[in-house]
Amino acid sequence: VNNGQYPYRYSYCRPDAEGRRQAAKNLSPPLHWEAAPAATQSFALLISDLDAPVKVTLKKPIDANQPSQTVYHWVLVNIPVSITRLPESAGSKGFVPGGKQPGATAYGEAGINLYNDVLNSPDVDSLQFIKNKVYAGIYGQYDGPCPPWNDLKSHRYQITVYALDVKKLQLPEHGMFTGSEVLKAMRGHILAQSSLTAYYVTPASSAGMTKVITEN
């Protein structure tokens, strides 16, 4: 629902009983769009977090005024004009250690998502619920929200579908492209676009947490 809460069913993690993080279902959400311009030749889809902190620390709350950046959870392009519906789990049926391959899918060409950097980072062990799993790899298709549990800012997740005047965007092969690269490739080709926004309220932002936090 636009301006509602991003369902945990479609999230990568969710708060546990202590307000930290535990694994969630990580299913991609069902989506539907209609009334595209007559000249539309393909669609593109981006699901983005507009409020990802530039710097993450687990030792204290992340201030709501800290600089933020946009990161991408689902990058899907070259969606045939005949497809106007993505069923639940079209981009993810759950967490896959090592990632899901980008590239050609039944619904279009999937790019890489933010976890391609996060789960290949030396800081990956901060995600307690994936410890002792093989996580290094290429993360394509969809992986859902998992904002820092100690972030004092609620995160806005924007789902945008673009109607394009080309059948195929000029992008790196085999899905090795990011959401930012898609935005550049779409310049001059967007006939129409439509967005909805959902919110993920972190335990810290919900509680108005101000004390120093230590994750054990």
Short mmCIF file of C-alpha atoms in Angstrom, two decimals:
data_model
loop_
_atom_site.label_atom_id
_atom_site.label_comp_id
_atom_site.label_asym_id
_atom_site.label_seq_id
_atom_site.Cartn_x
_atom_site.Cartn_y
_atom_site.Cartn_z
CA VAL A 1 0.00 0.00 0.00
CA ASN A 2 1.38 3.41 -0.91
CA ASN A 3 2.70 5.24 2.17
CA GLY A 4 2.23 2.14 4.31
CA GLN A 5 4.72 -0.22 5.93
CA TYR A 6 6.94 -2.37 3.73
CA PRO A 7 5.76 -5.90 4.62
CA TYR A 8 8.33 -8.02 6.45
CA ARG A 9 7.33 -10.87 4.13
CA TYR A 10 9.20 -9.01 1.39
CA SER A 11 12.12 -7.98 3.58
CA TYR A 12 15.57 -9.52 3.90
CA CYS A 13 15.46 -9.16 7.68
CA ARG A 14 13.03 -8.15 10.40
CA PRO A 15 13.34 -7.18 14.08
CA ASP A 16 13.70 -10.04 16.53
CA ALA A 17 12.37 -10.18 20.10
CA GLU A 18 15.27 -8.00 21.29
CA GLY A 19 14.80 -5.41 18.56
CA ARG A 20 17.87 -6.54 16.63
CA ARG A 21 17.66 -8.49 13.36
CA GLN A 22 16.57 -11.94 12.25
CA ALA A 23 16.09 -13.43 8.81
CA ALA A 24 12.81 -12.73 7.03
CA LYS A 25 11.23 -14.51 4.05
CA ASN A 26 12.93 -12.30 1.43
CA LEU A 27 10.23 -12.84 -1.20
CA SER A 28 9.92 -10.31 -4.00
CA PRO A 29 6.59 -8.44 -3.86
CA PRO A 30 3.78 -8.90 -6.39
CA LEU A 31 3.42 -5.87 -8.68
CA HIS A 32 0.97 -4.76 -11.34
CA TRP A 33 0.79 -1.72 -13.62
CA GLU A 34 -1.46 -0.56 -16.44
CA ALA A 35 -2.33 2.29 -18.83
CA ALA A 36 1.12 2.56 -20.40
CA PRO A 37 1.52 4.96 -23.36
CA ALA A 38 0.76 3.43 -26.76
CA ALA A 39 4.37 3.90 -27.90
CA THR A 40 5.79 1.81 -25.03
CA GLN A 41 8.20 -0.88 -26.18
CA SER A 42 9.46 -2.15 -22.81
CA PHE A 43 9.32 -1.54 -19.08
CA ALA A 44 11.96 -1.16 -16.39
CA LEU A 45 11.58 -1.61 -12.63
CA LEU A 46 13.65 -0.21 -9.78
CA ILE A 47 13.07 -0.81 -6.07
CA SER A 48 15.26 1.53 -4.07
CA ASP A 49 16.00 2.55 -0.50
CA LEU A 50 16.13 6.35 -0.49
CA ASP A 51 17.55 6.59 3.04
CA ALA A 52 20.52 4.22 3.25
CA PRO A 53 23.16 5.76 5.55
CA VAL A 54 26.48 6.57 3.91
CA LYS A 55 28.33 5.36 7.00
CA VAL A 56 27.14 2.48 9.19
CA THR A 57 28.23 1.91 12.78
CA LEU A 58 26.84 -0.63 15.24
CA LYS A 59 28.29 0.91 18.40
CA LYS A 60 25.81 3.78 18.68
CA PRO A 61 22.59 4.98 17.07
CA ILE A 62 22.90 6.25 13.51
CA ASP A 63 21.74 9.85 13.62
CA ALA A 64 18.68 10.61 11.50
CA ASN A 65 20.46 13.65 10.08
CA GLN A 66 23.46 11.70 8.83
CA PRO A 67 23.99 11.90 5.04
CA SER A 68 22.09 9.20 3.14
CA GLN A 69 22.29 7.62 -0.29
CA THR A 70 20.03 5.67 -2.62
CA VAL A 71 20.67 1.94 -3.00
CA TYR A 72 18.83 -0.61 -5.13
CA HIS A 73 17.08 -3.82 -4.07
CA TRP A 74 15.68 -4.88 -7.46
CA VAL A 75 16.90 -3.80 -10.87
CA LEU A 76 14.89 -5.28 -13.74
CA VAL A 77 14.99 -3.99 -17.33
CA ASN A 78 13.93 -5.02 -20.83
CA ILE A 79 10.60 -6.22 -19.46
CA PRO A 80 8.50 -7.12 -22.54
CA VAL A 81 5.59 -4.78 -23.18
CA SER A 82 3.27 -7.81 -22.89
CA ILE A 83 4.17 -8.19 -19.20
CA THR A 84 2.33 -5.87 -16.80
CA ARG A 85 2.30 -8.12 -13.76
CA LEU A 86 5.04 -9.68 -11.62
CA PRO A 87 3.80 -12.42 -9.30
CA GLU A 88 5.08 -12.82 -5.76
CA SER A 89 8.55 -14.43 -5.75
CA ALA A 90 9.26 -13.52 -9.40
CA GLY A 91 12.62 -12.09 -8.32
CA SER A 92 13.32 -14.00 -5.10
CA LYS A 93 11.95 -17.07 -3.34
CA GLY A 94 14.15 -16.50 -0.28
CA PHE A 95 17.72 -15.82 0.79
CA VAL A 96 20.31 -17.60 -1.35
CA PRO A 97 23.80 -17.76 0.23
CA GLY A 98 26.21 -16.54 -2.42
CA GLY A 99 23.46 -14.70 -4.28
CA LYS A 100 21.13 -15.21 -7.20
CA GLN A 101 22.57 -14.78 -10.68
CA PRO A 102 21.80 -11.57 -12.55
CA GLY A 103 20.94 -11.67 -16.23
CA ALA A 104 18.06 -13.10 -18.27
CA THR A 105 14.88 -14.10 -16.40
CA ALA A 106 11.33 -14.96 -17.45
CA TYR A 107 10.36 -11.34 -16.82
CA GLY A 108 13.27 -9.36 -18.23
CA GLU A 109 16.95 -8.85 -17.50
CA ALA A 110 17.91 -8.52 -13.84
CA GLY A 111 20.84 -6.44 -12.65
CA ILE A 112 22.79 -6.59 -9.39
CA ASN A 113 21.51 -5.23 -6.08
CA LEU A 114 23.11 -3.50 -3.10
CA TYR A 115 24.00 -6.78 -1.37
CA ASN A 116 26.54 -7.40 -4.09
CA ASP A 117 28.70 -4.93 -2.16
CA VAL A 118 27.34 -5.50 1.36
CA LEU A 119 27.79 -9.28 1.48
CA ASN A 120 31.26 -9.15 -0.05
CA SER A 121 32.34 -6.56 2.51
CA PRO A 122 34.67 -7.28 5.45
CA ASP A 123 31.88 -5.92 7.66
CA VAL A 124 29.46 -8.69 6.66
CA ASP A 125 29.62 -10.39 10.08
CA SER A 126 27.58 -7.51 11.47
CA LEU A 127 24.61 -9.38 9.98
CA GLN A 128 24.41 -11.89 12.80
CA PHE A 129 21.78 -14.11 11.19
CA ILE A 130 23.96 -15.07 8.20
CA LYS A 131 27.12 -15.93 10.14
CA ASN A 132 28.75 -19.24 9.27
CA LYS A 133 27.13 -19.30 5.81
CA VAL A 134 28.86 -18.98 2.47
CA TYR A 135 27.82 -15.50 1.43
CA ALA A 136 30.53 -14.20 -0.95
CA GLY A 137 29.24 -14.09 -4.53
CA ILE A 138 27.25 -12.08 -7.05
CA TYR A 139 23.89 -10.81 -5.80
CA GLY A 140 21.44 -10.28 -8.65
CA GLN A 141 17.66 -10.11 -8.89
CA TYR A 142 15.75 -9.14 -5.71
CA ASP A 143 16.88 -9.04 -2.10
CA GLY A 144 14.68 -7.10 0.29
CA PRO A 145 15.09 -4.41 2.93
CA CYS A 146 17.40 -4.84 5.91
CA PRO A 147 18.25 -1.35 7.16
CA PRO A 148 20.62 -1.01 10.12
CA TRP A 149 18.64 -1.93 13.24
CA ASN A 150 20.14 1.05 15.13
CA ASP A 151 19.24 3.66 12.49
CA LEU A 152 17.15 6.47 13.96
CA LYS A 153 15.65 7.26 10.54
CA SER A 154 12.73 5.39 9.03
CA HIS A 155 13.64 4.19 5.55
CA ARG A 156 11.58 5.01 2.46
CA TYR A 157 11.42 2.25 -0.14
CA GLN A 158 10.36 3.43 -3.57
CA ILE A 159 9.01 1.09 -6.23
CA THR A 160 9.06 2.67 -9.70
CA VAL A 161 7.99 1.27 -13.06
CA TYR A 162 9.16 3.06 -16.22
CA ALA A 163 7.54 2.85 -19.65
CA LEU A 164 10.29 3.13 -22.29
CA ASP A 165 10.40 3.81 -26.02
CA VAL A 166 13.06 1.13 -26.66
CA LYS A 167 12.89 -2.66 -26.41
CA LYS A 168 16.38 -2.98 -24.96
CA LEU A 169 18.57 -0.64 -22.95
CA GLN A 170 22.29 -0.39 -23.66
CA LEU A 171 23.85 -1.87 -20.52
CA PRO A 172 26.72 -4.22 -19.56
CA GLU A 173 26.11 -7.85 -20.50
CA HIS A 174 25.00 -10.71 -18.23
CA GLY A 175 23.16 -8.40 -15.83
CA MET A 176 26.31 -6.83 -14.45
CA PHE A 177 24.76 -3.40 -14.09
CA THR A 178 23.44 -1.34 -11.20
CA GLY A 179 20.37 0.79 -10.64
CA SER A 180 22.44 3.93 -11.17
CA GLU A 181 23.58 2.64 -14.56
CA VAL A 182 19.98 1.93 -15.52
CA LEU A 183 18.94 5.48 -14.68
CA LYS A 184 21.64 6.80 -17.00
CA ALA A 185 20.71 4.37 -19.79
CA MET A 186 17.03 5.41 -19.59
CA ARG A 187 17.72 9.10 -20.15
CA GLY A 188 15.73 10.30 -23.16
CA HIS A 189 13.73 7.05 -23.36
CA ILE A 190 11.18 7.44 -20.54
CA LEU A 191 7.61 7.89 -21.81
CA ALA A 192 5.98 7.64 -18.38
CA GLN A 193 6.72 6.42 -14.88
CA SER A 194 4.78 5.59 -11.75
CA SER A 195 5.97 5.12 -8.16
CA LEU A 196 4.71 4.04 -4.79
CA THR A 197 6.51 4.34 -1.47
CA ALA A 198 6.51 2.11 1.61
CA TYR A 199 8.31 2.57 4.93
CA TYR A 200 10.48 0.31 7.07
CA VAL A 201 10.52 1.55 10.66
CA THR A 202 13.67 0.31 12.38
CA PRO A 203 13.58 -0.67 16.08
CA ALA A 204 15.73 2.38 16.88
CA SER A 205 13.53 4.87 15.04
CA SER A 206 10.40 3.32 16.52
CA ALA A 207 11.70 3.56 20.08
CA GLY A 208 13.30 6.98 19.67
CA MET A 209 16.51 5.38 20.90
CA THR A 210 19.19 7.81 22.09
CA LYS A 211 21.47 5.72 24.29
CA VAL A 212 24.67 4.07 23.10
CA ILE A 213 24.04 0.64 21.62
CA THR A 214 26.39 -2.33 21.72
CA GLU A 215 25.64 -5.40 19.60
CA ASN A 216 26.80 -8.65 21.22
#
